[in-house]
Short mmCIF file of C-alpha atoms and ligand atoms in Angstrom, two decimals:
data_model
loop_
_atom_site.label_atom_id
_atom_site.label_comp_id
_atom_site.label_asym_id
_atom_site.label_seq_id
_atom_site.Cartn_x
_atom_site.Cartn_y
_atom_site.Cartn_z
CA MET O 16 28.06 30.29 0.22
CA SER O 17 30.69 32.31 2.06
CA GLU O 18 32.46 35.07 0.13
CA GLN O 19 35.77 33.35 0.67
CA VAL O 20 34.54 30.09 -0.92
CA GLU O 21 33.00 32.02 -3.80
CA GLU O 22 36.27 33.84 -4.47
CA SER O 23 38.21 30.58 -4.50
CA LEU O 24 35.94 28.78 -6.96
CA ASP O 25 37.92 29.98 -10.00
CA GLU O 26 41.03 28.55 -8.44
CA LEU O 27 39.24 25.21 -7.96
CA ARG O 28 38.01 25.36 -11.58
CA LEU O 29 41.58 25.79 -12.78
CA SER O 30 42.98 22.95 -10.71
CA LEU O 31 40.27 20.40 -11.55
CA ALA O 32 40.28 18.35 -14.78
CA GLY O 33 36.52 17.98 -14.26
CA THR O 34 33.93 20.70 -13.71
CA VAL O 35 32.84 22.85 -10.81
CA ILE O 36 29.12 23.47 -10.45
CA ASN O 37 27.77 26.15 -8.12
CA PRO O 38 24.24 27.46 -7.41
CA ALA O 39 24.50 30.00 -10.25
CA ASP O 40 25.05 27.29 -12.88
CA ALA O 41 22.20 26.03 -15.06
CA GLU O 42 23.01 22.38 -14.28
CA TYR O 43 23.07 22.92 -10.50
CA ASP O 44 19.54 21.64 -9.83
CA ALA O 45 20.01 18.48 -11.89
CA ALA O 46 23.43 17.88 -10.29
CA ARG O 47 22.13 18.12 -6.71
CA ARG O 48 19.10 15.90 -7.32
CA CYS O 49 18.99 12.53 -5.52
CA PHE O 50 17.12 9.38 -6.38
CA ASN O 51 14.97 10.08 -3.30
CA ALA O 52 12.83 13.18 -3.94
CA LEU O 53 12.38 13.54 -0.15
CA ILE O 54 15.93 14.91 -0.06
CA ASP O 55 16.27 18.53 -1.16
CA ARG O 56 19.69 19.91 -0.20
CA ARG O 57 21.70 22.80 -1.61
CA PRO O 58 25.47 22.28 -1.54
CA ALA O 59 27.79 25.28 -1.88
CA VAL O 60 29.79 23.55 -4.59
CA ILE O 61 29.73 20.33 -6.62
CA ALA O 62 33.10 19.09 -7.86
CA ARG O 63 32.40 16.77 -10.79
CA CYS O 64 35.60 14.75 -10.87
CA VAL O 65 36.99 12.93 -13.89
CA VAL O 66 40.31 11.58 -12.57
CA PRO O 67 41.45 10.43 -9.10
CA GLY O 68 43.56 13.60 -8.76
CA ASP O 69 40.35 15.66 -8.87
CA VAL O 70 39.10 13.83 -5.78
CA ALA O 71 42.24 14.78 -3.84
CA THR O 72 41.92 18.40 -5.05
CA ALA O 73 38.27 18.55 -3.98
CA LEU O 74 39.07 17.11 -0.54
CA ASP O 75 41.85 19.66 -0.15
CA PHE O 76 39.44 22.49 -1.09
CA ALA O 77 36.88 21.26 1.46
CA ARG O 78 39.55 21.09 4.17
CA THR O 79 40.85 24.58 3.41
CA HIS O 80 37.37 26.09 3.53
CA ASP O 81 36.05 23.89 6.32
CA LEU O 82 33.22 22.52 4.16
CA GLU O 83 31.28 19.38 4.90
CA VAL O 84 31.89 16.65 2.31
CA ALA O 85 29.36 14.39 0.60
CA VAL O 86 30.31 11.68 -1.91
CA ARG O 87 28.06 10.92 -4.85
CA GLY O 88 28.20 7.78 -6.96
CA GLY O 89 24.87 6.70 -8.46
CA GLY O 90 22.83 9.00 -6.18
CA HIS O 91 20.64 6.16 -4.84
CA SER O 92 21.21 6.41 -1.11
CA PRO O 93 17.70 6.42 0.42
CA ALA O 94 19.15 8.67 3.12
CA GLY O 95 20.39 11.16 0.52
CA HIS O 96 23.95 10.84 1.78
CA CYS O 97 25.23 11.93 -1.64
CA VAL O 98 24.37 15.59 -1.06
CA CYS O 99 24.73 18.05 1.82
CA ASP O 100 23.60 21.59 2.56
CA ASP O 101 26.26 24.30 2.16
CA GLY O 102 29.09 21.79 1.75
CA LEU O 103 31.06 20.24 -1.08
CA VAL O 104 29.83 17.26 -3.12
CA ILE O 105 32.49 15.01 -4.64
CA ASP O 106 30.49 13.94 -7.67
CA LEU O 107 31.86 10.79 -9.32
CA SER O 108 29.07 10.48 -11.90
CA ALA O 109 31.46 11.27 -14.77
CA MET O 110 33.87 8.47 -13.72
CA ARG O 111 31.96 5.51 -15.10
CA GLY O 112 34.53 3.35 -16.86
CA VAL O 113 34.50 -0.44 -16.44
CA HIS O 114 37.57 -2.44 -17.44
CA VAL O 115 37.23 -6.20 -17.88
CA ASP O 116 40.29 -8.42 -17.51
CA ASN O 117 39.14 -11.62 -19.12
CA ASP O 118 42.34 -13.52 -18.35
CA GLN O 119 42.27 -12.76 -14.64
CA GLY O 120 38.47 -13.04 -14.36
CA LEU O 121 38.28 -9.58 -12.80
CA ALA O 122 36.54 -6.29 -13.60
CA ARG O 123 37.44 -2.83 -12.32
CA ALA O 124 34.68 -0.24 -11.96
CA ASP O 125 35.44 3.46 -11.65
CA GLY O 126 33.99 5.26 -8.62
CA GLY O 127 30.78 6.47 -10.30
CA ALA O 128 29.97 3.49 -12.56
CA THR O 129 26.40 2.22 -12.39
CA TRP O 130 25.25 -1.39 -12.62
CA PHE O 131 24.11 -0.68 -16.16
CA ASP O 132 27.68 0.33 -17.06
CA TYR O 133 29.11 -2.69 -15.26
CA ASP O 134 26.72 -5.36 -16.54
CA SER O 135 26.88 -4.04 -20.11
CA ALA O 136 30.69 -4.28 -20.09
CA THR O 137 30.98 -7.67 -18.36
CA GLN O 138 28.14 -9.32 -20.27
CA LEU O 139 29.98 -8.61 -23.51
CA HIS O 140 32.30 -11.37 -22.24
CA ARG O 141 29.42 -13.45 -20.81
CA LEU O 142 30.70 -12.69 -17.33
CA VAL O 143 28.99 -11.25 -14.29
CA THR O 144 29.45 -10.08 -10.68
CA PRO O 145 26.44 -10.25 -8.33
CA GLY O 146 25.13 -6.70 -8.00
CA GLY O 147 21.95 -4.72 -7.41
CA VAL O 148 18.62 -5.12 -9.15
CA VAL O 149 18.11 -1.54 -10.39
CA ARG O 150 20.54 -0.60 -13.11
CA SER O 151 21.02 3.09 -12.27
CA THR O 152 22.37 2.26 -8.76
CA GLY O 153 26.07 2.99 -8.22
CA VAL O 154 28.41 -0.03 -8.21
CA CYS O 155 30.74 1.34 -5.51
CA GLY O 156 28.02 2.68 -3.20
CA LEU O 157 26.16 -0.63 -3.34
CA ALA O 158 29.25 -2.83 -2.99
CA LEU O 159 30.64 -0.88 -0.03
CA GLY O 160 27.35 -1.43 1.84
CA GLY O 161 26.98 -5.17 1.07
CA GLY O 162 25.00 -5.83 -2.12
CA ILE O 163 21.95 -8.10 -2.41
CA GLY O 164 20.55 -8.91 -5.86
CA HIS O 165 19.56 -11.47 -8.48
CA LEU O 166 22.68 -13.63 -8.02
CA THR O 167 23.11 -13.59 -4.25
CA ALA O 168 22.39 -17.30 -3.80
CA GLN O 169 24.80 -18.22 -6.58
CA HIS O 170 27.78 -15.96 -5.77
CA GLY O 171 27.14 -14.16 -2.47
CA LEU O 172 26.94 -10.47 -1.64
CA THR O 173 28.62 -8.03 -4.00
CA CYS O 174 31.18 -7.15 -1.31
CA ASP O 175 32.11 -10.84 -0.93
CA ASN O 176 33.56 -10.55 -4.43
CA LEU O 177 35.50 -7.34 -3.85
CA VAL O 178 39.19 -8.12 -4.37
CA GLY O 179 40.77 -4.71 -4.82
CA ALA O 180 40.25 -1.01 -4.24
CA GLU O 181 41.91 2.29 -4.98
CA LEU O 182 40.89 5.01 -2.56
CA VAL O 183 41.68 8.65 -2.02
CA ALA O 184 41.83 9.14 1.75
CA PRO O 185 40.54 12.39 3.30
CA ASP O 186 44.16 13.64 3.58
CA GLY O 187 44.52 13.29 -0.20
CA SER O 188 46.77 10.22 -0.18
CA VAL O 189 46.07 7.36 -2.58
CA ILE O 190 45.67 3.96 -0.92
CA VAL O 191 45.49 0.62 -2.63
CA ALA O 192 43.93 -2.39 -0.93
CA THR O 193 44.33 -5.92 -2.29
CA PRO O 194 44.47 -9.41 -0.76
CA ASP O 195 48.23 -8.75 -0.28
CA GLU O 196 48.32 -5.07 0.67
CA ASN O 197 46.26 -3.21 3.28
CA THR O 198 44.24 -6.36 3.83
CA GLU O 199 42.49 -5.02 6.93
CA LEU O 200 41.20 -2.10 4.86
CA LEU O 201 39.91 -4.49 2.20
CA TRP O 202 38.12 -6.39 4.97
CA GLY O 203 36.52 -3.12 6.17
CA LEU O 204 35.46 -2.07 2.68
CA ARG O 205 33.42 -5.27 2.41
CA GLY O 206 30.31 -3.79 4.00
CA GLY O 207 31.75 -0.89 6.02
CA GLY O 208 30.51 1.72 3.53
CA GLY O 209 32.20 4.90 2.37
CA ASN O 210 33.85 5.54 5.72
CA PHE O 211 37.53 5.17 4.89
CA GLY O 212 38.09 7.04 1.66
CA VAL O 213 36.63 7.89 -1.72
CA ALA O 214 36.87 4.81 -3.95
CA THR O 215 38.09 5.87 -7.37
CA SER O 216 37.90 2.24 -8.45
CA LEU O 217 36.86 -1.15 -7.06
CA THR O 218 37.83 -4.52 -8.53
CA PHE O 219 35.56 -7.57 -8.42
CA ARG O 220 35.71 -11.25 -9.20
CA LEU O 221 33.76 -12.34 -12.29
CA PHE O 222 31.77 -15.50 -12.97
CA PRO O 223 30.64 -17.02 -16.27
CA LEU O 224 26.97 -16.40 -17.02
CA ASP O 225 25.19 -16.72 -20.30
CA ARG O 226 21.43 -16.78 -19.79
CA VAL O 227 19.12 -17.02 -16.81
CA VAL O 228 15.55 -18.15 -16.28
CA GLY O 229 13.97 -15.16 -14.62
CA GLY O 230 11.27 -12.50 -14.66
CA LEU O 231 8.29 -11.94 -12.42
CA LEU O 232 5.52 -14.11 -11.00
CA GLU O 233 2.57 -12.07 -9.79
CA TYR O 234 -0.18 -13.04 -7.36
CA ARG O 235 -3.14 -10.93 -6.23
CA GLY O 236 -5.80 -10.94 -3.53
CA SER O 237 -6.55 -13.74 -1.07
CA VAL O 238 -3.96 -16.13 -2.58
CA VAL O 239 -1.07 -13.84 -1.62
CA ARG O 240 -0.69 -15.35 1.86
CA ASP O 241 -0.21 -18.88 0.50
CA ALA O 242 2.04 -17.70 -2.32
CA LEU O 243 4.31 -15.94 0.17
CA ARG O 244 4.45 -19.09 2.30
CA ARG O 245 5.38 -21.09 -0.78
CA PHE O 246 8.15 -18.60 -1.66
CA ARG O 247 9.51 -19.01 1.89
CA ASP O 248 9.41 -22.81 1.70
CA VAL O 249 11.11 -22.93 -1.71
CA VAL O 250 14.07 -20.80 -0.66
CA ALA O 251 14.35 -22.74 2.63
CA GLN O 252 15.73 -25.60 0.50
CA SER O 253 18.72 -23.28 -0.12
CA PRO O 254 19.06 -23.87 -3.84
CA HIS O 255 22.40 -22.37 -4.88
CA ASP O 256 21.32 -21.87 -8.46
CA LEU O 257 18.16 -19.93 -7.62
CA SER O 258 18.13 -16.44 -6.13
CA CYS O 259 14.69 -15.19 -5.22
CA GLN O 260 13.20 -11.96 -3.95
CA ALA O 261 9.60 -11.06 -3.17
CA MET O 262 7.75 -7.76 -3.00
CA LEU O 263 4.42 -7.32 -1.23
CA ALA O 264 2.35 -4.34 -2.31
CA LEU O 265 -1.19 -3.04 -2.71
CA ASP O 266 -2.81 -2.39 -6.08
CA GLU O 267 -5.19 0.43 -7.06
CA SER O 268 -8.21 -1.62 -5.94
CA LEU O 269 -6.48 -1.97 -2.53
CA ALA O 270 -6.01 -5.73 -2.94
CA PRO O 271 -2.64 -7.09 -1.75
CA THR O 272 -0.25 -8.22 -4.47
CA LEU O 273 2.91 -10.29 -4.40
CA ALA O 274 5.64 -10.19 -7.02
CA VAL O 275 8.24 -12.96 -6.83
CA ALA O 276 11.43 -12.50 -8.86
CA PRO O 277 13.33 -15.76 -9.30
CA CYS O 278 16.67 -15.87 -11.09
CA TYR O 279 17.64 -19.46 -11.95
CA THR O 280 21.04 -20.22 -13.46
CA GLY O 281 21.14 -24.03 -13.28
CA SER O 282 21.03 -26.50 -16.14
CA ASP O 283 17.63 -28.07 -15.47
CA SER O 284 15.09 -27.15 -18.13
CA ASP O 285 12.21 -27.40 -15.64
CA PRO O 286 13.60 -26.96 -12.10
CA ALA O 287 11.38 -28.20 -9.26
CA GLU O 288 11.68 -24.92 -7.31
CA LEU O 289 10.37 -22.84 -10.21
CA ARG O 290 7.64 -25.40 -10.83
CA ALA O 291 6.54 -25.03 -7.21
CA LEU O 292 6.35 -21.24 -7.50
CA ARG O 293 4.55 -21.33 -10.85
CA SER O 294 1.98 -23.87 -9.73
CA ALA O 295 0.90 -21.90 -6.67
CA PRO O 296 -2.89 -21.42 -6.84
CA GLY O 297 -3.99 -17.98 -8.01
CA LEU O 298 -0.92 -17.08 -10.05
CA MET O 299 -2.13 -14.05 -11.99
CA SER O 300 0.75 -13.49 -14.35
CA ASP O 301 3.77 -15.59 -15.26
CA GLY O 302 6.57 -13.57 -16.86
CA VAL O 303 9.31 -16.09 -16.09
CA ARG O 304 11.28 -17.20 -19.14
CA PRO O 305 14.81 -17.79 -20.38
CA GLN O 306 16.40 -14.39 -20.96
CA SER O 307 19.69 -12.53 -20.95
CA PHE O 308 21.04 -11.29 -17.64
CA LEU O 309 20.70 -7.72 -18.97
CA ASP O 310 16.96 -8.35 -19.36
CA GLN O 311 16.80 -9.81 -15.86
CA GLN O 312 18.28 -6.52 -14.64
CA LEU O 313 15.16 -4.76 -15.98
CA VAL O 314 12.71 -6.75 -13.83
CA PHE O 315 12.68 -3.99 -11.22
CA ASP O 316 13.03 -0.39 -12.28
CA SER O 317 12.29 2.87 -10.61
CA PRO O 318 12.26 6.48 -11.84
CA TYR O 319 15.11 8.71 -10.67
CA GLY O 320 14.26 11.70 -8.49
CA GLU O 321 10.47 11.49 -8.80
CA ASN O 322 9.25 9.57 -5.76
CA ARG O 323 9.74 10.24 -2.09
CA HIS O 324 11.14 7.21 -0.21
CA TYR O 325 11.49 6.13 3.40
CA TRP O 326 12.76 2.59 4.08
CA LYS O 327 13.26 0.71 7.31
CA GLY O 328 13.61 -2.98 8.09
CA HIS O 329 15.30 -5.91 9.78
CA PHE O 330 17.17 -9.05 8.92
CA VAL O 331 14.98 -11.83 10.32
CA ARG O 332 15.78 -15.29 11.64
CA GLU O 333 12.76 -16.81 9.92
CA LEU O 334 9.53 -15.85 8.19
CA PRO O 335 6.84 -17.63 10.20
CA ASP O 336 3.16 -17.57 9.24
CA GLU O 337 2.58 -15.10 12.05
CA LEU O 338 4.97 -12.56 10.52
CA ILE O 339 3.53 -13.08 7.03
CA ASP O 340 0.06 -12.33 8.45
CA GLU O 341 1.35 -9.23 10.22
CA LEU O 342 2.98 -7.88 7.04
CA LEU O 343 -0.17 -8.47 5.03
CA ARG O 344 -2.30 -6.82 7.66
CA ARG O 345 -0.08 -3.73 7.65
CA ILE O 346 -0.01 -3.42 3.87
CA VAL O 347 -3.80 -3.70 3.65
CA ALA O 348 -4.52 -1.48 6.68
CA PHE O 349 -2.47 1.40 5.24
CA GLY O 350 -4.92 1.42 2.35
CA ARG O 351 -2.88 3.55 0.00
CA PRO O 352 -0.64 2.31 -2.83
CA PRO O 353 2.21 2.26 -3.40
CA VAL O 354 3.77 0.98 -0.20
CA HIS O 355 5.91 -2.12 -0.38
CA VAL O 356 7.47 -4.74 1.81
CA SER O 357 10.60 -6.19 0.22
CA ILE O 358 11.63 -9.70 1.27
CA GLU O 359 15.11 -10.69 0.09
CA SER O 360 16.29 -14.23 0.73
CA LEU O 361 19.86 -14.68 1.96
CA HIS O 362 20.12 -18.41 1.29
CA GLY O 363 22.99 -19.98 -0.61
CA ALA O 364 26.40 -18.40 -1.14
CA ALA O 365 25.75 -15.28 1.00
CA LYS O 366 25.18 -17.55 4.00
CA ASP O 367 28.06 -19.90 3.20
CA ALA O 368 30.68 -17.15 2.77
CA ASP O 369 33.78 -17.32 4.95
CA ALA O 370 32.95 -15.42 8.16
CA GLY O 371 36.40 -13.79 8.12
CA LEU O 372 35.80 -12.15 4.75
CA SER O 373 33.98 -9.15 6.23
CA GLY O 374 32.49 -7.86 9.46
CA ILE O 375 28.90 -8.36 8.34
CA ALA O 376 26.84 -9.94 11.14
CA TYR O 377 23.63 -10.90 9.35
CA ARG O 378 24.82 -13.94 7.38
CA GLY O 379 22.82 -16.31 9.55
CA ALA O 380 19.59 -14.41 8.85
CA ALA O 381 17.00 -15.97 6.58
CA PHE O 382 15.62 -12.79 4.97
CA ASN O 383 16.08 -9.05 4.78
CA VAL O 384 12.56 -7.65 5.31
CA SER O 385 12.14 -3.93 4.59
CA ALA O 386 9.13 -1.66 4.76
CA MET O 387 9.45 0.67 1.77
CA ALA O 388 7.13 3.66 1.73
CA VAL O 389 7.04 5.36 -1.67
CA TRP O 390 4.88 8.40 -2.40
CA ARG O 391 4.79 11.70 -4.29
CA GLU O 392 2.90 14.27 -2.23
CA PRO O 393 4.95 16.24 0.35
CA ASN O 394 1.88 16.63 2.56
CA LEU O 395 1.85 12.84 3.05
CA ASP O 396 5.43 12.65 4.37
CA GLU O 397 4.51 12.12 7.99
CA GLN O 398 1.94 9.42 7.29
CA HIS O 399 4.26 7.36 5.06
CA ILE O 400 7.28 7.69 7.31
CA ALA O 401 5.17 6.60 10.29
CA TRP O 402 3.91 3.56 8.33
CA ALA O 403 7.46 2.43 7.51
CA ARG O 404 8.63 2.94 11.09
CA ASP O 405 5.64 1.12 12.59
CA THR O 406 5.96 -1.75 10.14
CA ALA O 407 9.68 -2.11 10.94
CA ALA O 408 8.79 -2.13 14.64
CA ALA O 409 6.31 -4.93 13.97
CA ILE O 410 9.06 -6.96 12.24
CA GLU O 411 11.55 -6.36 15.08
CA PRO O 412 10.50 -9.29 17.31
CA TRP O 413 11.88 -11.62 14.59
CA SER O 414 15.06 -9.56 14.10
CA TYR O 415 18.23 -11.59 13.71
CA SER O 416 20.67 -9.18 15.34
CA GLY O 417 18.87 -5.84 15.74
CA GLY O 418 21.00 -4.33 12.97
CA GLY O 419 19.64 -2.85 9.76
CA TYR O 420 20.85 -3.23 6.18
CA PHE O 421 23.53 -0.57 5.59
CA ASN O 422 22.38 0.06 2.03
CA TYR O 423 18.76 0.79 2.95
CA MET O 424 19.32 2.87 6.07
CA GLN O 425 17.82 6.34 6.38
CA ALA O 426 19.85 9.12 8.01
CA ASP O 427 17.92 8.87 11.29
CA GLU O 428 19.12 5.36 12.18
CA PRO O 429 20.77 5.32 15.62
CA ILE O 430 24.39 4.21 15.89
CA GLU O 431 23.25 1.08 17.77
CA ARG O 432 21.64 -0.20 14.55
CA VAL O 433 24.84 0.47 12.59
CA ARG O 434 26.90 -1.27 15.30
CA ALA O 435 24.52 -4.25 15.42
CA ALA O 436 24.89 -4.74 11.65
CA PHE O 437 28.44 -5.89 12.49
CA GLY O 438 28.44 -6.89 16.14
CA ASP O 439 30.71 -5.32 18.77
CA ASP O 440 34.05 -6.87 17.77
CA ALA O 441 33.77 -6.15 14.07
CA PHE O 442 32.47 -2.65 14.75
CA GLU O 443 35.51 -1.92 16.89
CA ARG O 444 37.78 -3.17 14.08
CA LEU O 445 35.97 -0.81 11.70
CA GLN O 446 36.44 2.03 14.19
CA ALA O 447 40.17 1.30 14.31
CA LEU O 448 40.28 1.54 10.51
CA LYS O 449 38.33 4.78 10.64
CA LYS O 450 40.77 6.19 13.15
CA ARG O 451 43.64 5.28 10.86
CA TYR O 452 42.26 6.55 7.53
CA ASP O 453 39.78 9.26 8.55
CA PRO O 454 40.59 10.31 12.14
CA ASN O 455 38.66 13.60 11.81
CA ASN O 456 35.56 11.89 10.42
CA VAL O 457 35.59 13.99 7.25
CA LEU O 458 33.54 11.26 5.58
CA ARG O 459 30.64 11.33 8.02
CA ARG O 460 27.68 11.81 5.70
CA ASN O 461 27.13 8.06 5.45
CA GLN O 462 26.13 5.20 7.73
CA ASN O 463 28.79 6.48 10.01
CA VAL O 464 31.43 4.51 11.85
CA PRO O 465 32.84 7.19 14.14
CA PRO O 466 36.58 6.97 14.92
CA THR O 467 35.91 6.78 18.65
C1 FAD J 12 15.96 2.13 -6.47
C2 FAD J 12 17.02 1.54 -5.59
C3 FAD J 12 17.36 0.22 -5.77
C4 FAD J 12 18.33 -0.36 -4.96
N1 FAD J 12 18.61 -1.68 -5.15
C5 FAD J 12 19.51 -2.27 -4.35
C6 FAD J 12 19.82 -3.65 -4.51
O1 FAD J 12 19.29 -4.32 -5.39
N2 FAD J 12 20.70 -4.21 -3.67
C7 FAD J 12 21.32 -3.50 -2.67
O2 FAD J 12 22.12 -4.07 -1.95
N3 FAD J 12 21.07 -2.18 -2.52
C8 FAD J 12 20.18 -1.55 -3.32
N4 FAD J 12 19.91 -0.23 -3.15
C9 FAD J 12 20.59 0.52 -2.10
C10 FAD J 12 21.92 1.04 -2.63
O3 FAD J 12 22.81 -0.02 -2.80
C11 FAD J 12 22.58 2.02 -1.65
O4 FAD J 12 21.72 3.07 -1.41
C12 FAD J 12 23.91 2.54 -2.18
O5 FAD J 12 24.55 3.31 -1.21
C13 FAD J 12 23.71 3.38 -3.42
O6 FAD J 12 24.92 3.73 -3.99
P1 FAD J 12 24.94 4.95 -5.01
O7 FAD J 12 26.34 5.16 -5.41
O8 FAD J 12 23.92 4.74 -6.08
O9 FAD J 12 24.39 6.11 -4.11
P2 FAD J 12 24.97 7.51 -3.64
O10 FAD J 12 23.80 8.14 -3.00
O11 FAD J 12 25.63 8.23 -4.74
O12 FAD J 12 26.03 7.12 -2.58
C14 FAD J 12 25.63 6.67 -1.32
C15 FAD J 12 26.81 6.66 -0.39
O13 FAD J 12 27.67 5.58 -0.78
C16 FAD J 12 29.02 5.99 -0.58
N5 FAD J 12 29.69 5.96 -1.88
C17 FAD J 12 29.15 5.90 -3.11
N6 FAD J 12 30.13 5.82 -4.03
C18 FAD J 12 31.29 5.85 -3.35
C19 FAD J 12 32.64 5.81 -3.72
N7 FAD J 12 33.01 5.69 -4.98
N8 FAD J 12 33.58 5.88 -2.74
C20 FAD J 12 33.24 5.97 -1.45
N9 FAD J 12 31.97 6.03 -1.03
C21 FAD J 12 31.01 5.96 -1.98
C22 FAD J 12 29.00 7.36 0.01
O14 FAD J 12 29.00 7.27 1.41
C23 FAD J 12 27.68 7.90 -0.48
O15 FAD J 12 27.18 8.91 0.28
C24 FAD J 12 18.97 0.40 -3.96
C25 FAD J 12 18.62 1.73 -3.78
C26 FAD J 12 17.65 2.29 -4.59
C27 FAD J 12 17.26 3.72 -4.36
#
């Protein structure tokens, strides 16, 4: 850290309602840790904000001292965008309030709220917004990048339900976006990431939800191919009351495994789609049952900051037998657990959403297929990263638009992949917004939409 920055830290401490953490502080290492243990960066200063004014103060400090800025919500970015070397982290992890407006059917999440915070608050009223499947993920980070989860078929992407935002722009001004005010900005926030400002709160539409039928169905060994085909055929019927995700993996004995996570919200006590999944030959374990939505949100969990991650994938037009065989071959050939291929279905409300709602270009895709390498040992970095890249390359011939999923992108994705996630026209609209709200690209540690 430069001497000048060090000398000014006391001043920053005095002007912030929150706390300032620097490398000499005991909590520094915990505060700079990301979900992805592959990322190990040492910022000069972490400004843990507690009110929107703190965000403006921190941005002002970064501008004065010419420091790079990173924004941290839940810390889950696989690319580690929430932390930078030698710069300033705007840490929103202490701003985790969620305010439910039952009458309006809306909930407002503060900038650092997690899905656990959000679901706990909204489920008290038996209400829900479609979000992510791991509860420690940040609401704002996920929503700004799209948002695929257990209720995507029923209610669309998380960003489809974004109806309001309060941002602090890089120049420190506070900007509100609603369906009546700054509507173009609201359009851009639905999938355009953290490019235009730091969201101190986002407001979402709520839906009634009491219980779901969900959990995990697990298949192992030679039956996995047929089970994956059956999963594909079930979701091809586009049931709006059944979201469904699948995860291919390899167990300790190096046999392929498939976990299918249905989330059914309809009224049928024995829906045909679930029956089809449960009756697939070779089902090894059936954990599907009526449960609360909070329990459904525990189906997938993952330890924070322990594993190294590298993810890469494509939205695909279809999931033909040929691609299923290729994915299985690659999982088995790698011969080392745990590597995963995640297959998220985009049927239902995500596909039906009004095209003008956002710039997202992948609505016509059938699935989001992502190679997810997960490992612990630093000496295996190269091998795992190469596996994820090669597997993504093998998926590419079926790619819907050539673009990747904003929320899963690593930092090394070329701008063409970011552009293709929107298409040329929408990307240029996002660039115009960037030029207006962040002309100097202060917020560039993200899936960047450059101003020019
Ligand atoms: C274990 C795991 C599970 C996941 N599950 C899902 C899932 O089910 N569905 C899905 O769609 N995605 C999922 N993701 C991806 C996740 O949505 C994105 O990585 C998202 O960016 C994480 O947000 P965060 O706030 O937790 O992360 P952070 O690393 O804190 O933030 C990532 C970036 O988001 C932006 N950002 C975050 N908060 C704000 C804010 N308040 N204002 C402005 N910009 C902000 C910034 O650019 C920041 O650098 C998952 C990721 C992990 C690691």
